[in-house]
Short mmCIF file of C-alpha atoms in Angstrom, two decimals:
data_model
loop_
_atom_site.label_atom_id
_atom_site.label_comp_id
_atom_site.label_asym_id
_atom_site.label_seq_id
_atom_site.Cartn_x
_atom_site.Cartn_y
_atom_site.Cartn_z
CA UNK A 1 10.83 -13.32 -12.58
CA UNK A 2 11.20 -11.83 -16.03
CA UNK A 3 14.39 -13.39 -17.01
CA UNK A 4 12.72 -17.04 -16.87
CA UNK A 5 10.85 -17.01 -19.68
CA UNK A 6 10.07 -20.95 -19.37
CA UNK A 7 8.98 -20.08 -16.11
CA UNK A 8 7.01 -17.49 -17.26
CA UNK A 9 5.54 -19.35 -19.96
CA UNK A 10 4.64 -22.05 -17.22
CA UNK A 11 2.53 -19.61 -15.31
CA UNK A 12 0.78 -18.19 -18.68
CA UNK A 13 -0.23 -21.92 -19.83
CA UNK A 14 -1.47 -22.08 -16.33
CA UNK A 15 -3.53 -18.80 -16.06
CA UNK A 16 -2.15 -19.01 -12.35
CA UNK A 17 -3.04 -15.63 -11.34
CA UNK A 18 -0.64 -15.34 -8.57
CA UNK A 19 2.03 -14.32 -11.17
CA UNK A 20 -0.32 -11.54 -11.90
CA UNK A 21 1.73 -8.12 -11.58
CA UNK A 22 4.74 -9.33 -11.21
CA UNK A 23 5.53 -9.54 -15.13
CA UNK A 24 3.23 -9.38 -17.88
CA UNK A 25 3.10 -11.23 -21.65
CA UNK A 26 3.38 -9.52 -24.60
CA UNK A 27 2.63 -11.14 -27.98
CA UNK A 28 4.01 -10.41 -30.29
CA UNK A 29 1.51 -11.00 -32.97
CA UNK A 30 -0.97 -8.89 -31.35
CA UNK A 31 0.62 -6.18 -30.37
CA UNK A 32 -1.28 -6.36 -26.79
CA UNK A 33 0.50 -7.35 -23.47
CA UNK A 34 -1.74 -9.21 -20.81
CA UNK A 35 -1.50 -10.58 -17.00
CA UNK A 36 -0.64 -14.14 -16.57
CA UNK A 37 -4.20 -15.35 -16.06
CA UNK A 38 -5.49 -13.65 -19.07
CA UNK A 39 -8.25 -16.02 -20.08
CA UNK A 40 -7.48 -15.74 -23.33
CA UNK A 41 -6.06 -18.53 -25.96
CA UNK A 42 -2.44 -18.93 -24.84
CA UNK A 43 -0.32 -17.52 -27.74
CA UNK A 44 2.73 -19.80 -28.94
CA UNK A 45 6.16 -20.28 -27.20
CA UNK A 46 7.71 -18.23 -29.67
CA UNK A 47 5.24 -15.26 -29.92
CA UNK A 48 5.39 -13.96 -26.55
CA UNK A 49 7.73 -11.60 -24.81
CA UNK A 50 7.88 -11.11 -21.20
CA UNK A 51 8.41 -7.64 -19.45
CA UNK A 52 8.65 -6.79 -15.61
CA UNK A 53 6.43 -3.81 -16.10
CA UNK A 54 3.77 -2.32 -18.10
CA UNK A 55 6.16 0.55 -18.71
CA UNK A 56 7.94 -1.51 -20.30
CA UNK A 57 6.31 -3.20 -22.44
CA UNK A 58 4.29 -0.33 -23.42
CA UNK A 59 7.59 1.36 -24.17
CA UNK A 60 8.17 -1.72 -26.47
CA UNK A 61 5.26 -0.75 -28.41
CA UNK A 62 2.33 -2.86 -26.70
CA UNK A 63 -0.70 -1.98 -25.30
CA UNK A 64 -2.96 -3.33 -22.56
CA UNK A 65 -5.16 -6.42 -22.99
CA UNK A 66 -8.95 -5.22 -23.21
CA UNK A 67 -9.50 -8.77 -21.60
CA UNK A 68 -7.76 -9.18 -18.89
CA UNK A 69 -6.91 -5.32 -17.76
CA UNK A 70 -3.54 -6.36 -16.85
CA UNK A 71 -3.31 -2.48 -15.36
CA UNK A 72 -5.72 -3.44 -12.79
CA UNK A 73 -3.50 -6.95 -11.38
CA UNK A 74 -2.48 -6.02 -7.77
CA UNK A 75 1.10 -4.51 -7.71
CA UNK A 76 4.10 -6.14 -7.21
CA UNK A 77 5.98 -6.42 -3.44
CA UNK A 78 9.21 -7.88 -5.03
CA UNK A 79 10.25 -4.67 -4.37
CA UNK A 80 9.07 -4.66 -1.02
CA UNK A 81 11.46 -6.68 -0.13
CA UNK A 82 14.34 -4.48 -1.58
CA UNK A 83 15.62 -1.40 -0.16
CA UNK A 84 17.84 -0.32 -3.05
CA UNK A 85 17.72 2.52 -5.01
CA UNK A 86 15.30 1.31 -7.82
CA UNK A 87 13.33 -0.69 -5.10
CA UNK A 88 12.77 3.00 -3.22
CA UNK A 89 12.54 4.67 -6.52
CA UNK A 90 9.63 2.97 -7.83
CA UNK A 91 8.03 3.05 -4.63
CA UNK A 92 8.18 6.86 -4.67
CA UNK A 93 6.97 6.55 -8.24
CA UNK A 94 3.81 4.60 -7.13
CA UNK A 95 3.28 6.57 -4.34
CA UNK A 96 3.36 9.62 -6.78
CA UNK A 97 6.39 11.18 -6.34
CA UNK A 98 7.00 12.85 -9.53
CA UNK A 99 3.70 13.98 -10.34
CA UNK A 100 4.43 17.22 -8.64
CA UNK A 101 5.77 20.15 -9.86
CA UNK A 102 9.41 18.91 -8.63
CA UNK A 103 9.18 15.91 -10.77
CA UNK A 104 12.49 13.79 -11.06
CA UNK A 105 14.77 15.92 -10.82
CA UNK A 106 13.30 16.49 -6.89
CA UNK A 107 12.65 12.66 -6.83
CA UNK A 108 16.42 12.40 -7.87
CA UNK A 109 17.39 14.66 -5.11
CA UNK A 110 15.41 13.21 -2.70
CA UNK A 111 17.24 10.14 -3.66
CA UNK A 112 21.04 11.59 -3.45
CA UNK A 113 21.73 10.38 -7.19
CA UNK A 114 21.85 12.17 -10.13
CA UNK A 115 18.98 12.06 -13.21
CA UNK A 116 21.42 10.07 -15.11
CA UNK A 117 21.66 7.38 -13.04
CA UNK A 118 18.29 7.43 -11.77
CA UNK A 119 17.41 6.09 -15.33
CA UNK A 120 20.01 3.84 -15.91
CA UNK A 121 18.91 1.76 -13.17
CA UNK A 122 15.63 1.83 -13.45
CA UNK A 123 15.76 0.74 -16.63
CA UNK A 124 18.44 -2.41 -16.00
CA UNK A 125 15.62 -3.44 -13.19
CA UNK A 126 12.36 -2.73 -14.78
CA UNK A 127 12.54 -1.65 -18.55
CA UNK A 128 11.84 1.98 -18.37
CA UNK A 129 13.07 5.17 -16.81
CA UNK A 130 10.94 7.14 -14.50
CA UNK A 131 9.43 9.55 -17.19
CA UNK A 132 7.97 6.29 -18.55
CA UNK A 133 6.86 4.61 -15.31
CA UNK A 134 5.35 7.88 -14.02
CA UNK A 135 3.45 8.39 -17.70
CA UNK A 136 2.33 4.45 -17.22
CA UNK A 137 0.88 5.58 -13.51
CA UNK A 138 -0.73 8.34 -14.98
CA UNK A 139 -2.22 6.61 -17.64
CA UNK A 140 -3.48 3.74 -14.94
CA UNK A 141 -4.88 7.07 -13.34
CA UNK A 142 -7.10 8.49 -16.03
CA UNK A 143 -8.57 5.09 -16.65
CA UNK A 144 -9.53 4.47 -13.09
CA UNK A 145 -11.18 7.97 -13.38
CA UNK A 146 -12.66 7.48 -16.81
CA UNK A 147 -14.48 4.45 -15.65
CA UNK A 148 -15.22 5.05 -11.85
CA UNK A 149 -16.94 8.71 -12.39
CA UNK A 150 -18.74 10.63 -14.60
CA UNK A 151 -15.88 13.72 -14.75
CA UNK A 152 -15.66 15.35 -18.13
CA UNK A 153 -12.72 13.96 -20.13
CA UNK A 154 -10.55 17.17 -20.27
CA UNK A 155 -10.67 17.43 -16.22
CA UNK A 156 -9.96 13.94 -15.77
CA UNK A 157 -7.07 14.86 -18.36
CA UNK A 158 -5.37 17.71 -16.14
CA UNK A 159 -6.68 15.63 -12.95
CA UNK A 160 -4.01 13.00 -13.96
CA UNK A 161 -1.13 15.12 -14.44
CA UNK A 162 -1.24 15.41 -18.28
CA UNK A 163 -0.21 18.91 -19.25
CA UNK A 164 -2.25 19.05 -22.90
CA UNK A 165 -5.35 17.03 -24.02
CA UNK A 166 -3.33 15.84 -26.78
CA UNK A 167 -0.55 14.18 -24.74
CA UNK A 168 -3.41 12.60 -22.56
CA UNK A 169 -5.52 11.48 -25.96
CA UNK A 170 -2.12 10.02 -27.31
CA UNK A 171 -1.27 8.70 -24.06
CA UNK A 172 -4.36 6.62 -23.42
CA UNK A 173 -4.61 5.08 -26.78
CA UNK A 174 -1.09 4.01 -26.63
CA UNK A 175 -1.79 2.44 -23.14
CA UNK A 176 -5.03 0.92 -23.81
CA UNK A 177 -5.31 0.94 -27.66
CA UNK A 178 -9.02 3.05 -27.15
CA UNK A 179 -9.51 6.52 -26.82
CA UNK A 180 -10.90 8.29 -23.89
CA UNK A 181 -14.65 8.67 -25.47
CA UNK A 182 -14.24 4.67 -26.45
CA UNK A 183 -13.48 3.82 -22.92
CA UNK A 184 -15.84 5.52 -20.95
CA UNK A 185 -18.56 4.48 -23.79
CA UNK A 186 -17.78 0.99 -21.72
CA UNK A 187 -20.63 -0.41 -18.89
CA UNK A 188 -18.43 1.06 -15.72
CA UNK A 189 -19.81 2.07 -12.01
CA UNK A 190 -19.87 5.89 -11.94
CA UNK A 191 -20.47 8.44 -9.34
CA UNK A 192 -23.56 8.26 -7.14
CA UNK A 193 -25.70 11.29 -6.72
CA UNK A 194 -24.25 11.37 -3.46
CA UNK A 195 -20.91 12.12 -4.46
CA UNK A 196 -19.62 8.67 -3.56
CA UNK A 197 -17.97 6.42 -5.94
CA UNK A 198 -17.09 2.60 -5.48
CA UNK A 199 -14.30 0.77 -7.08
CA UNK A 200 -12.97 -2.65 -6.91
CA UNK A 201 -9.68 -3.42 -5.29
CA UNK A 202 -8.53 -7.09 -6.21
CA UNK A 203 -5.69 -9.01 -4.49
CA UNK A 204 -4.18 -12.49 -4.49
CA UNK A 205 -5.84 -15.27 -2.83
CA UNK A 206 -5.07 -16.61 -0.42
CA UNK A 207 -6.29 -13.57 1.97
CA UNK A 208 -7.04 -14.31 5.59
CA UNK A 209 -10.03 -11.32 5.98
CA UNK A 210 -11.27 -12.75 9.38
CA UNK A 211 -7.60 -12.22 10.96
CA UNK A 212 -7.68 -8.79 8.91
CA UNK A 213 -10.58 -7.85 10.09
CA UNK A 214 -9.93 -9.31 13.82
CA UNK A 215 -6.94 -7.55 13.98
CA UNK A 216 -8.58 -4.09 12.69
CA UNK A 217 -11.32 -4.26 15.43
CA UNK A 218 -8.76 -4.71 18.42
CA UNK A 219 -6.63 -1.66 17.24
CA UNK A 220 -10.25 0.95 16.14
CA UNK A 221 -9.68 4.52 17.58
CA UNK A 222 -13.34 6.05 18.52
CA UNK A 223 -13.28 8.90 16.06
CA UNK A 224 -11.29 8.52 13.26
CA UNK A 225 -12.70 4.56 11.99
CA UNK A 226 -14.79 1.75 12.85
CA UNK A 227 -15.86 -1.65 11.86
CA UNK A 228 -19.47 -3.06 10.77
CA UNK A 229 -19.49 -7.00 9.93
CA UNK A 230 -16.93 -7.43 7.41
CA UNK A 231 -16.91 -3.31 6.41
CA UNK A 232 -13.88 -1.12 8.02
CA UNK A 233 -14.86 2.56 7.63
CA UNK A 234 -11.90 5.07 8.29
CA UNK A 235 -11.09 8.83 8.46
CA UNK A 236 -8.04 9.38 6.34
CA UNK A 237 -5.18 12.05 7.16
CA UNK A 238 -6.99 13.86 4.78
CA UNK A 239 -10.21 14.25 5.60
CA UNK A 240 -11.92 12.13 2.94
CA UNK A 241 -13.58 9.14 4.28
CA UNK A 242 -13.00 5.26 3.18
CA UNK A 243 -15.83 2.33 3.30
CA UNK A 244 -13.45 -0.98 2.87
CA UNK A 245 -15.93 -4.22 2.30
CA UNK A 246 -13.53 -6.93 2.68
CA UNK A 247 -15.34 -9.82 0.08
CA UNK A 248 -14.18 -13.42 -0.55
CA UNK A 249 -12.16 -12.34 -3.91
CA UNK A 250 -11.63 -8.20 -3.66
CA UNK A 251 -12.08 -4.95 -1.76
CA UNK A 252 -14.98 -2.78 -2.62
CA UNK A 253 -13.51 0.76 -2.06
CA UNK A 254 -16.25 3.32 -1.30
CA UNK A 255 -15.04 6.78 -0.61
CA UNK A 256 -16.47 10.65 -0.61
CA UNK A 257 -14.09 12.73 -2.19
CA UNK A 258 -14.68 16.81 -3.29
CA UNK A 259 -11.68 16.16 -4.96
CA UNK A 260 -10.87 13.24 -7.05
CA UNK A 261 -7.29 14.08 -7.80
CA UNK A 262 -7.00 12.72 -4.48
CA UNK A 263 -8.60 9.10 -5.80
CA UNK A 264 -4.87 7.29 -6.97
CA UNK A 265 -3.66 8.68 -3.47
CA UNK A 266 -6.39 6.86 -1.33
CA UNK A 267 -6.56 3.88 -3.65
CA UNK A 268 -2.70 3.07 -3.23
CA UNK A 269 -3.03 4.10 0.44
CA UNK A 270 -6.12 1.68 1.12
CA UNK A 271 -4.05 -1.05 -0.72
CA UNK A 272 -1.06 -0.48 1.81
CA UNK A 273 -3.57 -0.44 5.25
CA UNK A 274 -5.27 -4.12 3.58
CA UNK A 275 -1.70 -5.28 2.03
CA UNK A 276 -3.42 -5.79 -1.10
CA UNK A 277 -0.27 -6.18 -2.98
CA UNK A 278 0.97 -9.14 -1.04
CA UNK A 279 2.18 -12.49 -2.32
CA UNK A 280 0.64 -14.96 -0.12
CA UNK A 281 2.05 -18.14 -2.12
CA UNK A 282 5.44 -16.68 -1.81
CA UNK A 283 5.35 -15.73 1.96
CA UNK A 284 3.65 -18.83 3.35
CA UNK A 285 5.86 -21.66 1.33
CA UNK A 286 8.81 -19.55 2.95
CA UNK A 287 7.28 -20.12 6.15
CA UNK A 288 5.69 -23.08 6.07
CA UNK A 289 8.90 -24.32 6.03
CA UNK A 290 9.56 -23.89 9.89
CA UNK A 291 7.70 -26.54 12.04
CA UNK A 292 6.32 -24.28 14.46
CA UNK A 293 5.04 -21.86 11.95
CA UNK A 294 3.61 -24.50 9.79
CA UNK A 295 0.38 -25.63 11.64
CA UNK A 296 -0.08 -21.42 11.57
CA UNK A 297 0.26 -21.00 8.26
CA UNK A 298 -2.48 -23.92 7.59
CA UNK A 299 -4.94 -22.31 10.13
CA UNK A 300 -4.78 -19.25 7.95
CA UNK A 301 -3.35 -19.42 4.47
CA UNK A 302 -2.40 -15.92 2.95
CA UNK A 303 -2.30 -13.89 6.47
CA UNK A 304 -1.10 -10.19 5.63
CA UNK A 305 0.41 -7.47 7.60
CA UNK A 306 -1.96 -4.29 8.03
CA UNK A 307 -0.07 -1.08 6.91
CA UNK A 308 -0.47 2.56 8.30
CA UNK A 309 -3.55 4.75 6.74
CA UNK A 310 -0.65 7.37 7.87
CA UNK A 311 3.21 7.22 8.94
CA UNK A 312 2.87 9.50 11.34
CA UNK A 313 -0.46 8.50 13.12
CA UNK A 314 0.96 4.95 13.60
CA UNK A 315 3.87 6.02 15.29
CA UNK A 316 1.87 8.33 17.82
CA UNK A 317 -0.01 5.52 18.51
CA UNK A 318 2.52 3.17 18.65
CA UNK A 319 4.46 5.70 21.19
CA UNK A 320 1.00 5.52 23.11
CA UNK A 321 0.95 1.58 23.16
CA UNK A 322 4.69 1.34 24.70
CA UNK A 323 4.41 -0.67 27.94
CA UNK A 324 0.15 -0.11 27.86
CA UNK A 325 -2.52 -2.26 27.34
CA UNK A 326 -4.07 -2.06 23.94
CA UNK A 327 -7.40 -0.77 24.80
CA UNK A 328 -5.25 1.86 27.11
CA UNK A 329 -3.13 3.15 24.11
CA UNK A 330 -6.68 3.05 22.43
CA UNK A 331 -8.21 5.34 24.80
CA UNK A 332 -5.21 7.75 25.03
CA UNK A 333 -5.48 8.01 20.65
CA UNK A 334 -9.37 8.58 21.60
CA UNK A 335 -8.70 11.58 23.92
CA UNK A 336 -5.85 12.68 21.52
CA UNK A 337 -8.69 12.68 18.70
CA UNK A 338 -11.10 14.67 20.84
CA UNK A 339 -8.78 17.03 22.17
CA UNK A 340 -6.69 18.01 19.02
CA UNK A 341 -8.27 16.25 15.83
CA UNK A 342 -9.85 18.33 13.28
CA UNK A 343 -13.50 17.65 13.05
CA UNK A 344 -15.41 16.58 9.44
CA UNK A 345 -17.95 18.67 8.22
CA UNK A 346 -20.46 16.43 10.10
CA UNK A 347 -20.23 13.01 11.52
CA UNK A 348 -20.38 9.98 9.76
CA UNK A 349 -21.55 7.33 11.77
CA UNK A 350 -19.13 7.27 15.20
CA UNK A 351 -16.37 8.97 12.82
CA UNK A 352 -16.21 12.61 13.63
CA UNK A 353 -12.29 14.08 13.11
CA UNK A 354 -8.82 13.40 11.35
CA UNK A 355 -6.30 12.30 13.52
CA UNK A 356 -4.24 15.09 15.12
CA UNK A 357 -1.29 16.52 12.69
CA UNK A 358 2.30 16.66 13.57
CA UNK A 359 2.00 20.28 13.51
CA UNK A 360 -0.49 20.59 15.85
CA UNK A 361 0.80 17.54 18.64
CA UNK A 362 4.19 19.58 18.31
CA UNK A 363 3.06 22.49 20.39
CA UNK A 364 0.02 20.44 22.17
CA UNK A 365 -0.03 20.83 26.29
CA UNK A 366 -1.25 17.17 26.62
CA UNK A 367 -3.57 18.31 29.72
CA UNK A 368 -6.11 15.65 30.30
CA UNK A 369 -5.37 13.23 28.11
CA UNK A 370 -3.46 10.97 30.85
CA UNK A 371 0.17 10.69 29.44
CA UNK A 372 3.23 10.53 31.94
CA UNK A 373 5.73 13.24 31.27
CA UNK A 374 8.15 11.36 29.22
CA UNK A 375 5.43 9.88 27.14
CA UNK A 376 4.59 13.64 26.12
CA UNK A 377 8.19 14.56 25.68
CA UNK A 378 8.36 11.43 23.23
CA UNK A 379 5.59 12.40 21.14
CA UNK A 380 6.74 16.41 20.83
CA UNK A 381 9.88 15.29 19.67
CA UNK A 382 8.57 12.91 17.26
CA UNK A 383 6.04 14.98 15.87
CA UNK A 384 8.13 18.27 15.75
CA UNK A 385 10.95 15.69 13.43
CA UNK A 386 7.81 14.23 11.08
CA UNK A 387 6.75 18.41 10.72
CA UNK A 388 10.12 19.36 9.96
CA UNK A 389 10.68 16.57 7.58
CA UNK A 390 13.56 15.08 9.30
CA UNK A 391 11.58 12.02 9.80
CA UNK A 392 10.68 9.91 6.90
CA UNK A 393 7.66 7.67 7.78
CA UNK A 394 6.08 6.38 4.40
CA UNK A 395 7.06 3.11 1.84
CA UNK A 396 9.63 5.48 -0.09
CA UNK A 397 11.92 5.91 2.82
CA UNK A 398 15.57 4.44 2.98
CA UNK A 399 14.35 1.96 6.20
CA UNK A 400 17.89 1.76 7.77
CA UNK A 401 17.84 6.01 7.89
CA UNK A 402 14.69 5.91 8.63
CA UNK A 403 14.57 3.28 11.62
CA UNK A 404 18.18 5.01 12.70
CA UNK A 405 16.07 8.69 13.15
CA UNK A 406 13.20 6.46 14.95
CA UNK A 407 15.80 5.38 17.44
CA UNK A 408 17.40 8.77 18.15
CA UNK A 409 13.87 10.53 19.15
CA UNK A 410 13.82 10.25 23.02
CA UNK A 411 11.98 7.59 24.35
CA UNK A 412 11.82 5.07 20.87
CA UNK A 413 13.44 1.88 21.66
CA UNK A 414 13.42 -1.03 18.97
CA UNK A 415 10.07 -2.31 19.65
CA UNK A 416 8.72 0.97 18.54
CA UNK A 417 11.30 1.46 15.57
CA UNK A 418 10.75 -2.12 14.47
CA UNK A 419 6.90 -1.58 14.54
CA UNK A 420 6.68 1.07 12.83
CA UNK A 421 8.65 -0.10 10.23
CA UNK A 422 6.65 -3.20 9.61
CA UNK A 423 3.76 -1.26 9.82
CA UNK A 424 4.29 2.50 8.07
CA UNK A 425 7.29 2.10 6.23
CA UNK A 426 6.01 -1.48 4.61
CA UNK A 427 9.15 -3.34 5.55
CA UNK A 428 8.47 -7.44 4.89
CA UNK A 429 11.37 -8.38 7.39
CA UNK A 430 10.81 -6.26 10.23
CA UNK A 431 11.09 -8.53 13.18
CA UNK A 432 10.19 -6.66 16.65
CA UNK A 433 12.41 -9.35 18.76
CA UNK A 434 11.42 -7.49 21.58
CA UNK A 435 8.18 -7.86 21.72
CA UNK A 436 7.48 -9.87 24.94
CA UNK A 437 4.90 -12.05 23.20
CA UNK A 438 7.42 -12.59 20.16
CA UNK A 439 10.53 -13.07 22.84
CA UNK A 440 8.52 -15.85 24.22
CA UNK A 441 6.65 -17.34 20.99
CA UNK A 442 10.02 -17.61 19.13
CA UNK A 443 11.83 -18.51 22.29
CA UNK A 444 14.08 -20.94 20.45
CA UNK A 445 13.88 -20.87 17.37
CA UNK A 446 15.40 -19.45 14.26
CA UNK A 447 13.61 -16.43 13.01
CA UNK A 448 16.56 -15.53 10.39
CA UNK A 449 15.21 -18.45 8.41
CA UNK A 450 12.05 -17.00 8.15
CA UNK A 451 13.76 -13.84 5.86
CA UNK A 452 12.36 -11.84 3.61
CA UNK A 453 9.36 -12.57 5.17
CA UNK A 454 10.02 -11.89 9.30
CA UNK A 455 6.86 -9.30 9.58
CA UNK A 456 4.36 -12.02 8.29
CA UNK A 457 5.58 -14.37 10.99
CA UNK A 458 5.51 -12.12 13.73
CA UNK A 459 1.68 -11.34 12.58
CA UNK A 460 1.09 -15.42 12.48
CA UNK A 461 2.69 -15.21 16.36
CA UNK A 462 0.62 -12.52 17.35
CA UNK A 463 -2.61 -13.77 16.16
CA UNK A 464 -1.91 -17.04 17.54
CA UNK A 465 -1.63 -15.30 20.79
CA UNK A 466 -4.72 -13.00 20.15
CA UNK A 467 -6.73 -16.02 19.06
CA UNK A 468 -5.27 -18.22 22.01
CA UNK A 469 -6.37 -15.65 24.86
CA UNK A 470 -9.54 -14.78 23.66
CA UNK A 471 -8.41 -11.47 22.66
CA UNK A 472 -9.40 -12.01 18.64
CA UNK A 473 -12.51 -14.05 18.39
#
């Protein structure tokens, strides 16, 4: 998107916020880089730079627009689509991958390239090496923490992965041209006395909530979440528990935490379950093309594809659902919860455990919970891979190795692979074709025009069925 500047330029004279995260304007003047829709007086032609990254143009000496928060724009899936080595590389990155003590030289590893060329492409594709991207992330970090609680500055300084207070002081006024002090000095929402904290999750519109929400409410596992009105509450892999108000422009996040480093974790993961990130312009002018998908797309503008709150929890379930019933597979999960889930503290509302680890279903008799024998011998195998690591199941993961480990565990099929990818591994173009409902919605027609975009029309198929039967009201 970056390398059509008159394009670009288009989109800032608009303020059309759907370009927002997907490149951002630097002035050069200024010194400041903002979003797109930055409501500020659009800056000449000639005094404006545009970068694919806030790395990057914070590596070209810029900081961030006190305005328009340009750190705060929803993220980018242009490299959704991708599966690449910089497209799985900065999905790592996001996902926090070099925070750790490994840092990237493991994310290198992980990646079978060297350091070297790590770098060298990620800077060809978005302006900075990984150092720089994961220093941007942190920064991003310490500002959600400096205005969403009331920690003191030098915890939230280790909290983000800064290893001195000076490196996090220089850090944050190179990001955000204030220091620490000066930003939290700002009106913000801070911790409750109860130890919750809210924050506000934004996303492009269009965003179809009541097919979100519909969707949420047909899949809820008694236990681990539940849905009130247009609030989906959930238990998260771990432990910490996740109010999601679903309003007409943005997400309000609630969430009780002991820990807050944990907060970038469930903030990116919440984003994935809601597909927060999603381009709805971009995915529904692909398929509006198609007649049949057309008069779907109308009936709900900007439908997205729920992600997984955890790899591995989808695919149990998912191994549940094969040749079930919904509300079957949902009462297997139940007794699955009850039987081998770890409990909270104390219950919160009808919440009361995490879903079962891989660990734990790895060794698990199954007694009572209903399962045929080659169900059981399906989910022992998958669960003992996930524990040993041998089965990548998050948005890092190379999807072809990934889906080609799904399909080797006894009892998988493509339904399940193709599913799960969608789903966990955040695949765009996932198309289960053998999906009985799909087989016979897109009986016909050609689904390899709807690429990149496959997964968003089998959700427009689906809820057309849902919606059609009764099932989703």
């Amino acid at each position: 998107m970056h390398e059509d500047p008159d394009r670009c330029y288009r989109a800032v004279a608009s303020r059309d916020s759907r370009f927002d995260g997907r490149f951002v304007t630097a002035v050069k003047t200024t010194g400041i880089y903002c979003r797109p829709s930055c409501p500020a007086q659009t800056p000449k032609r000639e005094n404006v730079t545009f970068y694919p990254s806030a790395a990057a143009a914070v590596a070209a000496g810029f900081r961030a627009c006190k305005r328009c928060r340009p750190e705060a724009a929803p993220g980018s899936r242009d490299w959704d689509v991708r599966g690449d080595l910089a497209a799985r590389a900065l999905r790592a990155i996001a996902a926090g991958a070099i925070d750790g003590d490994g840092g990237v030289p493991e994310l290198a590893r992980s990646l079978n390239v060297s350091e070297r060329h790590l770098h060298r492409i990620l800077v060809a594709e978005v302006g900075a090496g990984p150092l720089a991207l994961a220093r941007t992330r942190r920064a991003q970090t310490a500002r959600l923490l400096l205005d969403a609680t009331e920690l003191p500055i030098a915890e939230i300084a280790f909290t983000s992965g800064f290893a001195s207070l000076r490196q996090f002081n220089d850090t944050v006024r190179e990001h955000f041209g204030m220091t620490p002090r000066e930003i939290r000095s700002r009106p913000s929402k801070h911790l409750a006395s109860s130890g919750s904290l809210t924050l506000r999750l934004t996303f492009r519109q269009p965003y179809a909530r009541d097919a979100m929400l519909g969707w949420l409410g047909l899949h809820l596992v008694a236990g681990i979440d539940e849905l009130d009105g247009t609030t989906y509450r959930r238990v998260l892999p771990t432990g910490s528990v996740v109010d999601l108000q679903l309003g007409d422009d943005a997400v309000h996040l609630t969430t009780r935490i002991d820990d807050v480093r944990a907060l970038p974790t469930i903030v990116a993961r919440c984003r994935r379950m809601l597909d927060a990130d999603a381009d709805p312009v971009a995915v529904d002018a692909t398929l509006a093309g198609d007649p049949v998908l057309a008069p779907l797309v109308r009936s709900r503008p900007g439908l997205r594809v729920p992600g997984a709150a955890d790899g591995f929890e989808l695919l149990a379930v998912t191994i549940l659902a094969q040749q079930v019933s919904v509300a079957a597979a949902r009462t297997f999960a139940h007794r699955l919860v009850e039987a081998y889930g770890k409990p909270l503290d104390a219950p919160i509302g009808t919440l009361t455990a995490r879903f079962p680890s891989a660990d734990v279903l790895a060794d698990a008799t199954y007694d009572g919970i209903g399962l045929t024998g080659g169900r059981v011998q399906t989910l022992r195998a998958a669960a003992a891979a996930y524990a040993a690591g041998d089965l990548p199941l998050d948005p890092s993961a190379d999807r072809d190795e990934a889906r080609g480990r799904l399909l080797a565990l006894p009892g998988v099929g493509p339904w399940t692979a193709d599913y799960v990818a969608m789903r966990a591994l955040g695949d765009p173009d996932s198309f289960p074709g053998t999906d009985l409902v799909l087989k016979r919605k897109a009986d016909g027609l050609q689904p390899e025009r709807w690429r990149p975009w496959r997964s968003y029309a089998a959700m427009h198929l689906w809820i057309d069925h849902l919606t059609t039967t009764g099932a989703l009201s």
